[in-house]
Coordinates of C-alpha atoms in Angstrom, one line a residue:
M1 CA -34.2 -16.8 -28.2
N2 CA -34.0 -18.2 -31.7
L3 CA -33.2 -16.1 -34.8
N4 CA -34.3 -19.1 -37.0
L5 CA -31.7 -18.8 -39.7
T6 CA -31.6 -21.3 -42.6
V7 CA -27.9 -22.2 -42.1
W8 CA -28.6 -23.8 -38.7
K9 CA -30.9 -26.4 -40.4
S10 CA -28.5 -27.1 -43.3
P11 CA -26.8 -30.5 -43.3
A12 CA -23.6 -28.6 -44.5
R13 CA -23.7 -26.3 -41.5
S14 CA -20.1 -26.9 -40.6
L15 CA -18.9 -26.2 -44.2
Y16 CA -20.9 -22.9 -44.3
T17 CA -19.5 -21.9 -40.9
L18 CA -15.9 -22.7 -42.2
I19 CA -16.5 -20.5 -45.2
A20 CA -17.7 -17.6 -43.0
A21 CA -14.8 -18.1 -40.7
L22 CA -12.4 -17.9 -43.7
M23 CA -14.1 -14.6 -44.9
L24 CA -13.9 -13.2 -41.4
A25 CA -10.2 -14.1 -41.2
V26 CA -9.6 -12.4 -44.6
I27 CA -11.3 -9.3 -43.3
H28 CA -9.3 -9.5 -40.1
Q29 CA -5.9 -9.5 -41.8
Y30 CA -7.1 -6.7 -44.1
L31 CA -8.0 -4.6 -41.1
F32 CA -5.1 -5.4 -38.8
F33 CA -2.1 -6.8 -40.8
E34 CA 0.6 -4.1 -40.8
H35 CA -2.0 -1.5 -39.7
I36 CA -2.2 0.3 -36.3
P37 CA -5.6 -0.4 -34.7
G38 CA -8.0 2.5 -35.2
I39 CA -11.5 2.6 -36.6
S40 CA -10.8 -1.1 -37.6
V41 CA -11.4 -2.2 -33.9
P42 CA -15.1 -1.1 -33.6
V43 CA -15.7 -2.3 -37.2
F44 CA -14.3 -5.8 -36.4
V45 CA -16.2 -6.0 -33.1
I46 CA -19.5 -5.6 -35.0
L47 CA -18.5 -8.1 -37.7
F48 CA -17.4 -10.6 -35.0
Y49 CA -20.8 -10.4 -33.2
C50 CA -22.6 -10.8 -36.5
F51 CA -20.5 -13.9 -37.2
M52 CA -21.2 -15.4 -33.8
L53 CA -24.9 -14.7 -33.8
G54 CA -25.2 -15.8 -37.4
F55 CA -23.6 -19.2 -37.0
A56 CA -24.3 -20.0 -33.3
G57 CA -27.4 -17.9 -32.6
D58 CA -29.5 -21.0 -32.0
R59 CA -27.5 -21.6 -28.9
L60 CA -28.5 -18.2 -27.4
N61 CA -29.6 -18.3 -23.8
V62 CA -32.2 -15.9 -22.3
L63 CA -31.2 -12.4 -23.0
S64 CA -30.9 -10.0 -20.0
K65 CA -30.3 -6.4 -19.3
F66 CA -26.7 -7.3 -18.2
N67 CA -26.0 -8.8 -21.7
L68 CA -27.0 -5.5 -23.3
F69 CA -24.9 -3.7 -20.8
M70 CA -21.9 -5.9 -21.6
F71 CA -22.2 -5.2 -25.4
A72 CA -22.4 -1.5 -24.7
I73 CA -19.3 -1.6 -22.5
I74 CA -17.4 -3.6 -25.2
F75 CA -18.4 -1.4 -28.1
V76 CA -17.7 1.9 -26.2
L77 CA -14.2 0.5 -25.3
S78 CA -13.6 -0.4 -28.9
L79 CA -14.4 3.2 -29.9
T80 CA -11.4 4.4 -27.8
Y81 CA -9.2 3.2 -30.6
L82 CA -11.1 5.6 -32.9
L83 CA -11.4 8.6 -30.5
F84 CA -8.2 8.7 -28.4
N85 CA -4.5 8.2 -28.6
N86 CA -3.5 7.3 -25.0
P87 CA -0.8 4.6 -25.1
I88 CA -1.7 3.1 -21.7
F89 CA -5.3 2.4 -22.5
Y90 CA -4.2 1.4 -26.0
V91 CA -2.4 -1.6 -24.4
L92 CA -4.9 -2.3 -21.6
N93 CA -7.9 -2.4 -24.0
F94 CA -6.0 -4.6 -26.4
L95 CA -6.0 -7.2 -23.6
F96 CA -9.3 -6.3 -21.9
I97 CA -11.7 -6.2 -24.8
P98 CA -11.0 -9.8 -25.9
L99 CA -11.5 -11.0 -22.3
L100 CA -14.8 -9.1 -22.1
V101 CA -16.0 -10.5 -25.4
A102 CA -15.2 -14.1 -24.2
F103 CA -17.1 -13.4 -21.0
H104 CA -20.0 -12.0 -22.9
M105 CA -20.1 -14.9 -25.4
T106 CA -20.1 -17.4 -22.6
L107 CA -23.0 -15.7 -21.0
L108 CA -24.9 -15.5 -24.3
M109 CA -24.3 -19.0 -25.6
G110 CA -22.4 -21.0 -22.9
Y111 CA -23.0 -24.7 -22.7
K112 CA -23.9 -24.4 -19.0
P113 CA -26.0 -21.3 -18.5
R114 CA -24.9 -19.4 -15.4
H115 CA -25.7 -16.1 -13.7
W116 CA -23.1 -13.5 -14.7
S117 CA -22.0 -13.0 -11.1
E118 CA -21.2 -16.7 -10.5
L119 CA -17.5 -17.6 -10.0
G120 CA -18.0 -20.7 -12.2
V121 CA -18.3 -18.4 -15.3
I122 CA -14.5 -18.1 -15.3
K123 CA -14.2 -21.9 -15.8
D124 CA -16.7 -21.8 -18.6
I125 CA -14.8 -19.0 -20.3
L126 CA -11.6 -21.0 -20.2
M127 CA -13.4 -24.2 -21.4
H128 CA -14.8 -22.4 -24.5
L129 CA -11.6 -20.6 -25.2
I130 CA -9.2 -23.5 -25.1
P131 CA -10.4 -27.1 -25.2
R132 CA -13.6 -26.6 -27.0
T133 CA -12.0 -24.3 -29.6
M134 CA -9.0 -26.6 -30.2
R135 CA -11.2 -29.7 -30.4
H136 CA -13.0 -28.3 -33.4
F137 CA -9.8 -27.6 -35.4
V138 CA -10.3 -31.2 -36.7
T139 CA -13.9 -30.4 -37.4
A140 CA -12.8 -27.6 -39.8
F141 CA -10.9 -30.2 -41.9
T142 CA -13.5 -32.9 -41.7
S143 CA -16.3 -30.5 -42.8
V144 CA -14.4 -30.1 -46.1
T145 CA -13.6 -33.8 -46.6
S146 CA -17.1 -34.9 -45.6
S147 CA -18.6 -32.5 -48.1
Y148 CA -16.3 -34.0 -50.8
S149 CA -16.9 -37.6 -49.8
N150 CA -20.7 -37.1 -50.1
K151 CA -20.3 -36.1 -53.8
V152 CA -18.1 -38.8 -55.1
N153 CA -18.6 -42.5 -55.4
E154 CA -16.6 -45.3 -53.8
G155 CA -14.5 -45.7 -57.0
S156 CA -13.4 -42.1 -56.9
K157 CA -12.5 -42.4 -53.2
A158 CA -10.4 -45.5 -53.9
V159 CA -8.6 -43.7 -56.7
T160 CA -7.8 -40.7 -54.4
R161 CA -6.5 -43.1 -51.7
K162 CA -4.2 -44.8 -54.3
I163 CA -2.9 -41.4 -55.5
F164 CA -1.9 -40.5 -51.9
I165 CA -0.2 -43.9 -51.5
G166 CA 1.7 -43.4 -54.7
L167 CA 2.9 -40.0 -53.5
A168 CA 4.0 -41.5 -50.2
I169 CA 6.0 -44.2 -52.0
S170 CA 7.6 -41.9 -54.6
A171 CA 8.8 -39.3 -52.0
P172 CA 11.9 -41.3 -50.8
L173 CA 12.5 -42.6 -54.3
L174 CA 12.7 -39.1 -55.6
V175 CA 15.2 -38.1 -53.0
F176 CA 17.5 -40.9 -54.0
V177 CA 17.1 -40.3 -57.8
I178 CA 17.7 -36.5 -57.4
S179 CA 20.9 -37.1 -55.4
L180 CA 22.2 -39.4 -58.2
L181 CA 21.4 -37.0 -61.0
S182 CA 22.9 -34.1 -59.1
S183 CA 26.1 -36.0 -58.9
A184 CA 26.0 -36.7 -62.6
D185 CA 25.2 -33.2 -63.9
G186 CA 26.5 -30.0 -62.5
L187 CA 23.8 -27.8 -64.0
F188 CA 21.1 -30.0 -62.6
E189 CA 22.8 -29.8 -59.2
K190 CA 22.9 -26.0 -59.4
L191 CA 19.1 -26.0 -60.2
M192 CA 18.4 -28.3 -57.2
V193 CA 20.5 -26.2 -54.9
G194 CA 18.7 -23.1 -55.9
I195 CA 15.3 -24.5 -54.8
P196 CA 15.8 -23.8 -51.1
E197 CA 16.5 -20.1 -52.0
W198 CA 13.2 -19.9 -53.8
L199 CA 11.5 -21.4 -50.8
D200 CA 13.2 -18.9 -48.6
Q201 CA 11.9 -16.1 -50.7
I202 CA 8.4 -17.5 -50.5
T203 CA 8.6 -18.2 -46.8
Y204 CA 9.6 -14.7 -45.8
S205 CA 7.4 -12.8 -48.2
E206 CA 4.4 -10.7 -47.2
G207 CA 2.0 -13.0 -49.0
F208 CA 3.2 -16.0 -46.9
F209 CA 2.6 -14.2 -43.6
R210 CA -0.8 -13.0 -44.8
F211 CA -1.7 -16.6 -45.8
M212 CA -0.6 -17.9 -42.4
W213 CA -2.5 -15.1 -40.6
I214 CA -5.7 -16.1 -42.5
F215 CA -5.1 -19.8 -42.0
I216 CA -4.6 -19.5 -38.2
F217 CA -7.5 -17.1 -37.6
T218 CA -9.8 -19.2 -39.7
L219 CA -9.2 -22.1 -37.4
L220 CA -9.6 -20.0 -34.3
F221 CA -12.8 -18.4 -35.5
F222 CA -14.3 -21.7 -36.6
G223 CA -13.2 -23.5 -33.5
Y224 CA -14.5 -20.9 -31.2
V225 CA -18.0 -20.6 -32.8
Y226 CA -18.3 -24.4 -33.2
G227 CA -17.3 -24.8 -29.5
F228 CA -20.8 -23.2 -28.8
V229 CA -22.5 -25.1 -31.6
R230 CA -21.2 -28.5 -30.5
P231 CA -19.8 -28.1 -27.0
T232 CA -19.7 -31.9 -26.3
F233 CA -19.1 -35.1 -28.3
K234 CA -20.3 -38.5 -27.6
K235 CA -17.1 -40.4 -26.8
K236 CA -18.0 -43.8 -28.1
P237 CA -20.9 -44.0 -30.5
D238 CA -23.2 -46.9 -29.9
P239 CA -23.3 -49.2 -33.1
A240 CA -26.9 -50.1 -32.3
T241 CA -27.9 -46.4 -32.2
S242 CA -29.7 -45.2 -35.3
H243 CA -28.0 -42.7 -37.7
W244 CA -30.4 -39.9 -36.9
R245 CA -29.8 -40.3 -33.2
K246 CA -26.1 -40.0 -33.6
E247 CA -26.5 -36.8 -35.6
A248 CA -28.7 -35.4 -32.9
L249 CA -26.1 -36.1 -30.3
L250 CA -23.5 -34.2 -32.3
E251 CA -25.8 -31.2 -33.0
T252 CA -27.1 -30.7 -29.5
P253 CA -25.4 -30.5 -26.1
E254 CA -25.1 -34.0 -24.7
T255 CA -27.6 -34.9 -22.0
D256 CA -27.2 -38.1 -20.0
T257 CA -30.8 -39.4 -19.4
E258 CA -29.5 -42.6 -17.8
G259 CA -27.7 -41.0 -14.8
S260 CA -27.7 -42.6 -11.4
E261 CA -30.0 -41.5 -8.7
G262 CA -27.1 -39.6 -7.1
E263 CA -26.6 -37.6 -10.3
L264 CA -30.3 -36.7 -10.5
R265 CA -30.1 -35.6 -6.9
A266 CA -27.1 -33.5 -7.7
G267 CA -29.0 -31.9 -10.6
A268 CA -31.9 -31.1 -8.3
V269 CA -29.5 -29.5 -5.8
E270 CA -28.0 -27.4 -8.6
Q271 CA -31.4 -26.3 -9.8
H272 CA -32.4 -25.4 -6.3
G273 CA -29.2 -23.3 -6.0
R274 CA -30.0 -21.5 -9.2
L275 CA -33.5 -20.7 -7.9
T276 CA -32.3 -19.5 -4.5
G277 CA -29.2 -17.8 -5.7
D278 CA -26.9 -20.0 -3.6
D279 CA -24.0 -22.0 -5.0
P280 CA -24.6 -25.6 -3.9
Y281 CA -20.9 -26.5 -4.6
A282 CA -19.3 -23.5 -2.9
L283 CA -16.8 -24.3 -0.1
S284 CA -18.4 -23.9 3.3
L285 CA -15.7 -21.7 4.8
R286 CA -17.1 -19.9 7.8
I287 CA -15.3 -18.0 10.5
D288 CA -16.5 -18.0 14.1
P289 CA -18.1 -14.6 14.9
V290 CA -16.2 -14.3 18.2
I291 CA -12.9 -14.8 16.5
A292 CA -13.9 -12.2 13.8
V293 CA -15.0 -9.6 16.4
T294 CA -11.8 -10.1 18.4
V295 CA -9.7 -9.5 15.2
L296 CA -11.7 -6.5 14.2
T297 CA -11.5 -4.9 17.7
M298 CA -7.7 -5.2 17.9
V299 CA -7.3 -3.8 14.4
N300 CA -9.7 -0.9 15.0
V301 CA -7.9 0.1 18.2
V302 CA -4.7 0.6 16.2
Y303 CA -6.6 2.5 13.4
L304 CA -8.4 4.8 15.9
I305 CA -5.0 5.7 17.5
F306 CA -3.5 6.4 14.1
V307 CA -6.5 8.4 12.9
T308 CA -6.5 10.5 16.1
L309 CA -2.9 11.4 15.6
Q310 CA -3.5 12.2 11.9
F311 CA -6.3 14.7 12.8
S312 CA -3.6 17.1 14.1
Y313 CA -2.4 17.8 10.6
L314 CA -4.3 15.6 8.1
F315 CA -7.1 18.0 7.3
G316 CA -5.0 21.1 7.8
A317 CA -2.2 20.0 5.5
F318 CA -3.3 22.3 2.7
E319 CA -3.3 25.3 5.0
G320 CA 0.2 24.6 6.1
A321 CA -0.6 22.9 9.4
L322 CA 2.1 20.2 9.0
P323 CA 4.1 18.5 11.8
E324 CA 7.0 20.5 13.0
G325 CA 10.1 20.3 10.8
M326 CA 8.2 18.7 7.9
T327 CA 8.0 20.2 4.4
Y328 CA 5.2 19.5 1.9
A329 CA 7.5 17.3 -0.1
D330 CA 8.4 15.3 3.1
Y331 CA 4.8 15.0 4.0
A332 CA 3.8 13.9 0.5
R333 CA 6.4 11.2 0.4
Q334 CA 6.2 9.8 3.9
G335 CA 4.2 6.7 4.2
F336 CA 2.1 7.0 1.0
A337 CA 2.8 3.4 -0.2
E338 CA 2.3 2.0 3.3
L339 CA -1.1 3.8 3.6
M340 CA -2.2 2.3 0.3
I341 CA -1.2 -1.2 1.4
V342 CA -3.1 -0.8 4.7
A343 CA -6.2 0.4 2.8
L344 CA -6.0 -2.6 0.5
L345 CA -5.5 -4.9 3.5
N346 CA -8.6 -3.3 5.2
F347 CA -10.6 -4.0 2.1
G348 CA -9.6 -7.6 2.2
I349 CA -10.5 -7.8 6.0
L350 CA -13.9 -6.1 5.3
M351 CA -14.7 -8.6 2.5
T352 CA -13.8 -11.6 4.6
A353 CA -15.9 -10.3 7.5
L354 CA -18.9 -9.7 5.2
L355 CA -18.8 -12.9 3.2
Y356 CA -17.2 -15.6 5.4
V357 CA -18.1 -14.8 9.1
N358 CA -20.8 -16.9 10.6
D359 CA -23.9 -14.9 11.4
K360 CA -24.7 -17.2 14.4
G361 CA -24.4 -15.8 17.9
T362 CA -26.3 -13.5 20.2
R363 CA -28.0 -10.3 19.0
L364 CA -25.5 -8.3 21.0
L365 CA -22.5 -10.0 19.3
R366 CA -24.0 -9.4 15.8
L367 CA -24.6 -5.7 16.7
F368 CA -21.0 -5.4 18.0
K369 CA -19.7 -6.9 14.8
K370 CA -21.5 -4.4 12.7
V371 CA -20.2 -1.5 14.8
M372 CA -16.6 -2.8 14.4
L373 CA -17.2 -3.1 10.6
Y374 CA -18.5 0.5 10.4
I375 CA -15.4 1.7 12.3
L376 CA -13.2 -0.2 9.9
V377 CA -14.9 1.4 6.9
I378 CA -14.6 4.9 8.4
C379 CA -11.0 4.5 9.3
S380 CA -10.2 3.0 5.9
I381 CA -11.8 6.0 4.2
I382 CA -9.8 8.4 6.4
I383 CA -6.6 6.5 5.6
L384 CA -7.4 6.7 1.9
Y385 CA -8.0 10.5 2.3
S386 CA -4.7 10.8 3.9
A387 CA -3.0 9.0 1.1
F388 CA -5.0 11.1 -1.5
S389 CA -3.9 14.4 0.1
R390 CA -0.3 13.3 0.3
L391 CA -0.3 12.4 -3.4
T392 CA -2.0 15.7 -4.3
L393 CA 0.7 17.7 -2.4
Y394 CA 3.4 15.6 -4.2
E395 CA 1.9 16.4 -7.5
E396 CA 1.9 20.1 -6.7
A397 CA 5.5 19.9 -5.7
Y398 CA 6.8 17.6 -8.6
G399 CA 4.2 17.7 -11.3
F400 CA 1.4 15.4 -12.8
T401 CA 2.1 12.2 -14.6
Y402 CA 0.1 9.2 -15.9
L403 CA 1.0 7.0 -12.9
R404 CA -0.1 9.6 -10.4
F405 CA -3.3 10.3 -12.2
L406 CA -4.2 6.5 -12.3
V407 CA -3.3 6.1 -8.6
H408 CA -5.7 9.0 -7.8
A409 CA -8.4 7.3 -9.8
F410 CA -7.7 3.9 -8.1
M411 CA -8.0 5.5 -4.6
L412 CA -11.4 7.0 -5.6
F413 CA -12.5 3.7 -7.0
L414 CA -11.4 1.9 -3.7
A415 CA -13.3 4.5 -1.6
V416 CA -16.5 3.8 -3.5
L417 CA -16.0 0.1 -3.0
M418 CA -15.6 0.8 0.7
I419 CA -18.8 2.8 0.7
I420 CA -20.8 0.0 -1.0
A421 CA -19.4 -2.4 1.5
G422 CA -20.5 -0.1 4.3
L423 CA -24.0 -0.1 2.9
R424 CA -23.9 -3.9 2.7
I425 CA -23.3 -4.0 6.5
H426 CA -26.8 -2.7 7.1
F427 CA -28.6 -3.7 4.0
E428 CA -27.6 -7.4 3.9
R429 CA -29.5 -8.1 0.7
I430 CA -27.2 -5.9 -1.4
P431 CA -25.4 -8.3 -3.9
L432 CA -21.7 -7.3 -3.5
S433 CA -20.4 -9.3 -6.5
K434 CA -23.0 -7.8 -8.9
C435 CA -22.5 -4.2 -7.6
Y436 CA -18.7 -4.5 -7.9
I437 CA -18.8 -6.0 -11.4
V438 CA -21.1 -3.4 -12.8
F439 CA -19.4 -0.5 -11.0
G440 CA -15.9 -1.8 -12.0
L441 CA -16.8 -2.0 -15.7
T442 CA -18.5 1.4 -15.6
A443 CA -15.5 2.9 -13.8
Y444 CA -13.1 1.5 -16.4
V445 CA -15.1 3.0 -19.2
I446 CA -15.2 6.4 -17.4
I447 CA -11.4 6.4 -16.9
N448 CA -11.0 5.7 -20.6
Y449 CA -13.1 8.7 -21.5
A450 CA -11.9 11.0 -18.7
G451 CA -9.3 12.8 -21.0
M452 CA -6.3 11.9 -18.9
D453 CA -3.7 13.6 -21.2
H454 CA -5.7 16.8 -21.4
Y455 CA -6.1 16.8 -17.6
I456 CA -2.4 16.2 -16.9
A457 CA -1.4 18.9 -19.4
E458 CA -3.8 21.4 -17.8
K459 CA -2.7 20.7 -14.2
N460 CA 1.0 21.0 -15.2
I461 CA 0.4 24.3 -17.0
E462 CA -1.6 25.5 -13.9
R463 CA 1.3 24.5 -11.7
Y464 CA 3.8 26.4 -13.9
R465 CA 1.7 29.6 -13.8
I466 CA 1.6 29.5 -10.0
H467 CA 5.1 28.2 -9.1
Q468 CA 7.0 28.9 -12.3
K469 CA 8.1 25.2 -12.3
M470 CA 7.9 22.9 -15.3
D471 CA 9.3 19.5 -16.2
E472 CA 9.1 19.4 -20.0
N473 CA 9.2 15.6 -20.0
F474 CA 5.8 15.5 -18.3
L475 CA 4.3 17.4 -21.2
T476 CA 6.3 16.0 -24.1
S477 CA 5.6 12.4 -23.0
L478 CA 1.8 12.9 -23.4
S479 CA -0.1 11.5 -26.3
L480 CA -1.6 13.4 -29.2
D481 CA -4.7 13.9 -27.2
A482 CA -2.9 16.8 -25.4
V483 CA -1.6 18.5 -28.6
P484 CA -4.4 21.2 -28.8
T485 CA -3.8 22.2 -25.2
L486 CA 0.0 22.3 -25.7
I487 CA -0.4 24.4 -28.8
E488 CA -2.2 27.1 -26.7
F489 CA 0.5 26.9 -24.1
S490 CA 3.4 27.1 -26.5
D491 CA 3.1 30.8 -26.9
E492 CA 3.6 31.1 -23.2
Y493 CA 6.3 28.4 -23.0
P494 CA 8.2 28.3 -26.3
E495 CA 10.5 25.5 -25.1
I496 CA 8.0 22.9 -26.3
Q497 CA 7.8 24.3 -29.9
N498 CA 10.5 21.8 -31.0
D499 CA 8.6 18.9 -29.6
L500 CA 5.4 20.1 -31.3
K501 CA 7.4 20.4 -34.6
A502 CA 8.7 16.9 -34.2
D503 CA 5.1 15.6 -33.8
Y504 CA 4.0 17.6 -36.8
N505 CA 6.8 16.1 -39.0
R506 CA 6.1 12.6 -37.8
L507 CA 2.4 12.9 -38.6
I508 CA 3.1 14.4 -42.0
E509 CA 5.5 11.7 -43.0
E510 CA 3.4 8.8 -41.8
E511 CA 1.2 7.1 -44.4
K512 CA -1.9 6.0 -42.6
A513 CA -4.5 3.6 -44.1
W514 CA -8.1 4.1 -43.4
Q515 CA -8.0 1.1 -41.0
S516 CA -5.8 3.2 -38.7
F517 CA -7.9 6.3 -38.7
N518 CA -8.0 8.0 -35.3
V519 CA -9.9 11.2 -34.4
A520 CA -7.3 12.4 -31.9
E521 CA -4.5 12.0 -34.4
Y522 CA -6.6 13.8 -37.1
Q523 CA -7.4 16.7 -34.8
A524 CA -3.8 17.0 -33.6
L525 CA -2.5 17.1 -37.2
K526 CA -5.1 19.7 -38.1
A527 CA -4.2 21.9 -35.2
L528 CA -0.5 21.5 -35.9
K529 CA -1.0 22.5 -39.5
Q530 CA -2.9 25.6 -38.5
H531 CA -0.4 26.4 -35.8
F532 CA 2.8 26.2 -37.9
G533 CA 1.0 27.6 -40.9
E534 CA 0.2 30.8 -39.0
Q535 CA 3.8 31.0 -37.8

């Protein structure tokens, strides 16, 4: 795909790109310097994509549905800074969104086009983020000097060089002269001593930090985009090569047309791998099916015994059918962590058996292996259910928190992964890596928009109404997303009025710029104003 912009054909492309990177860096510091991220995040995401497509769009690979899906995921996650106030996802998305953007850009414009489910994409992401970005820091400076040198004659260049030589010679001479004059005149010495204080004031001023912010991000933005424009450099230009040929080598990804026969054969193997979907360079790690079936059989025997014993009280725990002498709290605490570790271990065994066990062997052996894998999946889901029920009872006894909510969500996520793997046992053409990537990204977006704070508040309130038990810390530690729910509950539970009042005073006193605008914060302040106004 080619957007056919004029800047790509300009001989001063690098200079135009540098100017655009500078403008983007200025906008970046305006949006984020001394401002809490809010509406500024989705705004900057859009501007960054415009910058990348505008100045490296000629390097676009073939667009796919997954590329559009990735942009939707990134933009929807950026909107969480506008819509919600949850501190956990505030931090996680701060790390996760840039990684997803780097992944997406590598798919869109990477030097070596790969399928999005290939493991080699990780290496390409790192190559574009670090060496190719840093390599073009020098290009940012040369784009300015080369533009200047094209406009001046050789005489002016010589004068400029002489000026720099004179400055270099005069520097040590000035140090010596200033030291002599300072010794001779006390007023002059006082003036010279005061210079470092002036520098300190300049160094630690807001303007200095803003300037450094812009300078650093200008280099980062320019280096990153030009890492896609010129991913490779010819190491030693051939003096016999014509000028236009050298420029072409700089402007396009380097291709070695004089490779050996072995290199051509390797390229053919790689091309065949892309067509067939196989990785020609993957490590050939295969486990003998007899060994795998033996391991699966031994593990499943233990799991079947465990599950059989669990059935005496596992599914009746909520009706009070617990082991003799065990309370709900004891049942909830006992073995939860161990069950989660076993479930994760089973998932690892399942993935190893599906991906790395050799399919050779008799038909009966292959059938027996599938049966063992089905048993492993079923036992793993039962173990997950046991852990899930224990955590549910623990929450009913001790309350609902962020961590317990996220562990619940992770167990559901792991159960779905197990089900997909179970389908893969029968339908061998199901691409596990693709399914897991798409489902993982979708699940992460869903958990962002699940309203965790509102759910935790509602469940704790429901627990209070049933058992008359409440830990105020579980409510007051929630983010502003839960404020409307807590206001409704405050008439029933006045103990949280002081905390609501503290939130109200904090929101009133804060001076928020438009860059930090947040819908959850706005709605919380509006609800608190109405609540305390009515009182």
